[in-house]
Each structure stands twice: as C-alpha cells, then as structure tokens.
CSV table of C-alpha atoms and ligand atoms in Angstrom, one decimal:
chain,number,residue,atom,x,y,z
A,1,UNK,CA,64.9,112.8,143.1
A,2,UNK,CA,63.7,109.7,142.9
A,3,UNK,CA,61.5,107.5,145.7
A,4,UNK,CA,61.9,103.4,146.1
A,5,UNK,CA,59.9,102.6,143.7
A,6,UNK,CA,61.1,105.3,141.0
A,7,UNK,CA,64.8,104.4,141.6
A,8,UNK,CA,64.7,100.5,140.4
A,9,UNK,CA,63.2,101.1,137.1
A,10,UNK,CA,65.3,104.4,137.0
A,11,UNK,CA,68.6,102.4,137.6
A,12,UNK,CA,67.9,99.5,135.0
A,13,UNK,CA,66.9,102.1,132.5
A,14,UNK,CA,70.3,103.5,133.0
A,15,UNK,CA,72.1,99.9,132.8
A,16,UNK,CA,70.0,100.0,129.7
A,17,UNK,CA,71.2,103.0,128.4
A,18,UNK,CA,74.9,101.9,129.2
A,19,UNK,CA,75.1,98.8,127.1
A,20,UNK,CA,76.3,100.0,124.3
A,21,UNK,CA,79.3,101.5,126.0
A,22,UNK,CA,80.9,97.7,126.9
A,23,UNK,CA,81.7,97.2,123.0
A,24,UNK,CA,84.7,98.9,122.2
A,25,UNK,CA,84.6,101.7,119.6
A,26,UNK,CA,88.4,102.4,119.5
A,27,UNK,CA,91.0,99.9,119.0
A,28,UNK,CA,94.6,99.9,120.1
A,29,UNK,CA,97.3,99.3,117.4
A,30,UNK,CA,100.6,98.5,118.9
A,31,UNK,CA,104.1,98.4,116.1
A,32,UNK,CA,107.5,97.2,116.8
A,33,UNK,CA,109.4,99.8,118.0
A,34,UNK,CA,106.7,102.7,117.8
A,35,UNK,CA,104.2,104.1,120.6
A,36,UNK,CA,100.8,102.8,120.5
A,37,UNK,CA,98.2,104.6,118.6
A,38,UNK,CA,94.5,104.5,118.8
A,39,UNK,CA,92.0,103.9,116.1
A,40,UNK,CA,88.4,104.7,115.5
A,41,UNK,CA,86.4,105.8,112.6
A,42,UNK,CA,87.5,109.4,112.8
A,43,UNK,CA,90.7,108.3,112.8
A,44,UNK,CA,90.4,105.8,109.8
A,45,UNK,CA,88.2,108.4,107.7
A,46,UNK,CA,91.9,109.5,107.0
A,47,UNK,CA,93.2,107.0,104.8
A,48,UNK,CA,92.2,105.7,101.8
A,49,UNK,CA,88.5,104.4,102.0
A,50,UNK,CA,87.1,101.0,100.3
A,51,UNK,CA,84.1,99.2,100.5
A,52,UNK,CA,83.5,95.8,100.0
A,53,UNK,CA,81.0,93.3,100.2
A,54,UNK,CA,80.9,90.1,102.3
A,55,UNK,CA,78.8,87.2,102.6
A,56,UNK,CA,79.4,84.2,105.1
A,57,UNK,CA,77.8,81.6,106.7
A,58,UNK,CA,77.1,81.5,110.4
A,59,UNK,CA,74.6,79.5,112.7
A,60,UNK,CA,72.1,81.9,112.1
A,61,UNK,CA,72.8,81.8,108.5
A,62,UNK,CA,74.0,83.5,105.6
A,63,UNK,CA,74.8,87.0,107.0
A,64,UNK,CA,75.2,90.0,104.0
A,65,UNK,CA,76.7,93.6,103.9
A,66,UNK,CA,78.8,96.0,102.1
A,67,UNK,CA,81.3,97.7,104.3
A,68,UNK,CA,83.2,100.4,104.5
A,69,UNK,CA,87.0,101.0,105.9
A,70,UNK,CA,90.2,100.7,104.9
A,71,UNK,CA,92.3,97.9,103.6
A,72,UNK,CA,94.5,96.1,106.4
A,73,UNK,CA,97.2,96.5,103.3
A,74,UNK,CA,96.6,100.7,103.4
A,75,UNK,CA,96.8,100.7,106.9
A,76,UNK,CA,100.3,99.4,106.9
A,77,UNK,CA,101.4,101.0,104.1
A,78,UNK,CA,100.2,104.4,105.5
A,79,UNK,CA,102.8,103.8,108.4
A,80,UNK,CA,105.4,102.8,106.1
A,81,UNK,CA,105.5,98.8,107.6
A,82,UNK,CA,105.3,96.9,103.7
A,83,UNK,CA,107.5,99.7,101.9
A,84,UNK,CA,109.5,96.3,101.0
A,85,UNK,CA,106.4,93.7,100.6
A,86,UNK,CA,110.0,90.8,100.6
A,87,UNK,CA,111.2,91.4,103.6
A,88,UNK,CA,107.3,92.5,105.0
A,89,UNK,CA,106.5,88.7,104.6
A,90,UNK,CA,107.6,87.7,107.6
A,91,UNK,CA,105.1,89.5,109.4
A,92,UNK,CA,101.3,89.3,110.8
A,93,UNK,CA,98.7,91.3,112.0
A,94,UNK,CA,96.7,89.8,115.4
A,95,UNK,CA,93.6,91.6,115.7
A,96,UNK,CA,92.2,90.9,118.9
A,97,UNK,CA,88.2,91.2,120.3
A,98,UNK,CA,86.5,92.2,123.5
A,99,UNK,CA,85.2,89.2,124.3
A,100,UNK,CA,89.0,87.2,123.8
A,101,UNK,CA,88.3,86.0,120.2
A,102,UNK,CA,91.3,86.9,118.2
A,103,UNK,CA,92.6,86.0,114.4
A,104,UNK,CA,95.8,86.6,112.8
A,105,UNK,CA,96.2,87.7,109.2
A,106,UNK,CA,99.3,87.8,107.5
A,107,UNK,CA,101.3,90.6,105.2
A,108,UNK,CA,101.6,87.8,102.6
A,109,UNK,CA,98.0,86.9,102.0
A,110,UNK,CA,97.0,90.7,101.7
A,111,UNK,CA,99.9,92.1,99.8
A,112,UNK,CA,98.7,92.8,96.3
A,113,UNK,CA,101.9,91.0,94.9
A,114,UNK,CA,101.0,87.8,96.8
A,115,UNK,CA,97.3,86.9,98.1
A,116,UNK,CA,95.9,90.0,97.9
A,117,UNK,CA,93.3,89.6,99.9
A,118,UNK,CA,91.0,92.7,100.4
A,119,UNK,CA,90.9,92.4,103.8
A,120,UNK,CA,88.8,95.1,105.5
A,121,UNK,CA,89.0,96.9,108.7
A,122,UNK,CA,85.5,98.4,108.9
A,123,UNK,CA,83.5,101.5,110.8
A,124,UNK,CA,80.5,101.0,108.6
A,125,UNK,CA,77.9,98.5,107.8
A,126,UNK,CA,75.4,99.3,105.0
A,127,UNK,CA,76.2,103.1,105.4
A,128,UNK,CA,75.7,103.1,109.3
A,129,UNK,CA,78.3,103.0,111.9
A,130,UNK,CA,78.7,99.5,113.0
A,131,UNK,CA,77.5,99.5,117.2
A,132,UNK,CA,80.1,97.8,118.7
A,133,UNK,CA,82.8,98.8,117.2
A,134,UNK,CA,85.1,98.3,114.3
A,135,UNK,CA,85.3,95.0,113.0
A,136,UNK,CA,87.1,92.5,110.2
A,137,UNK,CA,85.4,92.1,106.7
A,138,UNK,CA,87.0,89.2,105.0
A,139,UNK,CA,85.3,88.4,101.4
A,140,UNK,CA,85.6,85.1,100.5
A,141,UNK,CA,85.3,84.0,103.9
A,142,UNK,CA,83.0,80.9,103.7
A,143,UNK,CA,82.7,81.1,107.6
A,144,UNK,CA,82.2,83.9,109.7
A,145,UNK,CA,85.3,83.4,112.1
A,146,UNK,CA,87.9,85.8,110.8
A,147,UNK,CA,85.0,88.6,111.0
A,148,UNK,CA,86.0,89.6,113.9
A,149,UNK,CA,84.1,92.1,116.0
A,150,UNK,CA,84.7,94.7,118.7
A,151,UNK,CA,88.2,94.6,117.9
A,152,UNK,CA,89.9,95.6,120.9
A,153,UNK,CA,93.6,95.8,119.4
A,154,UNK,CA,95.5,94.7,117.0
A,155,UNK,CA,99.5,93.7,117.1
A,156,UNK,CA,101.7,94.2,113.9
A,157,UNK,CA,104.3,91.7,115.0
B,201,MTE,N1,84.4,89.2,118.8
B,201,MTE,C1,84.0,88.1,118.1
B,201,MTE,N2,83.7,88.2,116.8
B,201,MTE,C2,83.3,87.1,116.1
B,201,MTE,C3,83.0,85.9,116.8
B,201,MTE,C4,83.3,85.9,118.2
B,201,MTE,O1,83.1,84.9,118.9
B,201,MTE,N3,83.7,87.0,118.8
B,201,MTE,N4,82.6,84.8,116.1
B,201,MTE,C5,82.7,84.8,114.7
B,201,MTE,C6,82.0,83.8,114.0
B,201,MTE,S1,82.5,82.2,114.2
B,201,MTE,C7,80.9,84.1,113.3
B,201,MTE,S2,80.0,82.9,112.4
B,201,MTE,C8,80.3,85.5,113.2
B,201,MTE,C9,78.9,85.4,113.7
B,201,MTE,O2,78.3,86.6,113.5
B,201,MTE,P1,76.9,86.9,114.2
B,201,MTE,O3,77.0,86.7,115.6
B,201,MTE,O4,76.5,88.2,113.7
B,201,MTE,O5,76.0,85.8,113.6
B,201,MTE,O6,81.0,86.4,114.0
B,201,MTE,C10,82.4,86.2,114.0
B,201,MTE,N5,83.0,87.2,114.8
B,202,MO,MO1,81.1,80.9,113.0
C-alpha cells in the first residue's frame, strides 16, 4: 500500500495518532473486600454531578477551570463505605497516576461533618472531556500537586 518513502511518514503519522491512547481514560477502583470496578465518565455520569472551580499555582503559573465530576465523598457514599462517617475516619483514598505520581486523601478531610473538603473526581474541564483522563480537582489547593492527573486507580483502604 504503501512504498519506502510513503511508509515512514505513514508510520509516525500513526504513532501520532496513537498518543492519546497512553493516558488512561478509565481508572481502577479497588474496596476491601469487594471486586474491583472500573470508572470512566460514562460510568461517573451516574452519580450525583458537581462542578467546581479550582485555581493553583504551578511552574507555568496560575492554572484555572471549572470542573465537572463527582465528589470523592458521593463516590463512597454511593457504595455505602461512610454510612457511619465515626468509624469511616480511619480510612483513605490513594489515587494513583500513570506516570507513578500518587496522593492520598482522607474520609475525614472530605466528610461534610469534618473537613469537608469538596474534593473532585473530574471527566470534564470547561465543558470538554479532559484528554487524558480523569483527574483530582482540589479547591483551595495553593499548589497543583494533589491535582492529580491520568488517574490510573485508586485504593479505598
Ligand atoms: N499524574 C500527575 N499529575 C500531576 C503531577 C504529576 O507529576 N503527575 N504534578 C502535579 C503538579 S505538582 C502540578 S503543579 C500540576 C501541574 O499541572 P500542569 O502540568 O498542567 O501545569 O499537576 C499536578 N498533577
Ligand atoms: Mo506543582
């Protein structure tokens, strides 16, 4: 199909084209005692929705957006895991990244009783779907670090 010359700008094109494919667009949540489950944006479009904005600094500056998700505190609750936010306390959510980056956040700084933090799990960025992936939104954040992106999986533990 195609001759020497053709096929080297015909295979970077498709390296090209492939990128986007590295970054994760589903993540693996993994529960005590419960078989893993996958999430994506279909998947999150679910549950309750929220949107939030967040502005941080980072080395390129001060980095904007509104967001869309759903609160880490919905997503436990929709499986049950801070019926009883006491005895929930104890526990923390590792969210984990492609590229080995990886934050924990814990039950007690995003329970509404106690830090309530609005801490985002996000498939959208100023309306569009984020590229690579879902990602932390945490407002408030001075620094960028806990915005973790193409989250790979996450451990309630
Ligand atoms: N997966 C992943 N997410 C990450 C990081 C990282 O190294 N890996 N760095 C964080 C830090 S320290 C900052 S300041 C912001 C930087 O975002 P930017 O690359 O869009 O400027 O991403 C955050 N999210
Ligand atoms: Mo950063």
């Amino acid at each position: 199909m195609f001759n020497a010359a053709q096929r080297i700008p015909a295979l970077l094109l498709a390296g090209l084209l492939a990128l986007p494919a590295i970054a994760a667009e589903t993540a693996q949540l993994t529960l005590p005692d419960r078989a893993a489950e996958t999430l994506d944006a279909e998947s999150l479009a679910q549950l309750p929705q929220t949107q939030v904005a967040s502005a941080y600094r980072s080395s390129k500056g001060i980095e904007t957006g509104i967001y869309t998700g759903v609160l880490l505190w919905d997503l436990l609750s929709a499986r049950g895991l801070v019926d009883d936010p006491k005895s929930a306390l104890r526990h923390t959510l590792l969210v984990r990244a492609g590229d080995g980056h990886a934050v924990a956040f814990s039950v007690g700084e995003i329970a509404p009783d106690f830090g309530a933090r609005p801490i985002l799990l996000a498939y959208q960025m100023n309306g569009a779907p984020i590229p690579d992936g879902l990602r932390i939104v945490a407002p408030g954040d001075m620094r960028g670090a806990r915005h973790i992106k193409d989250i790979v999986a996450m451990e309630y533990r």
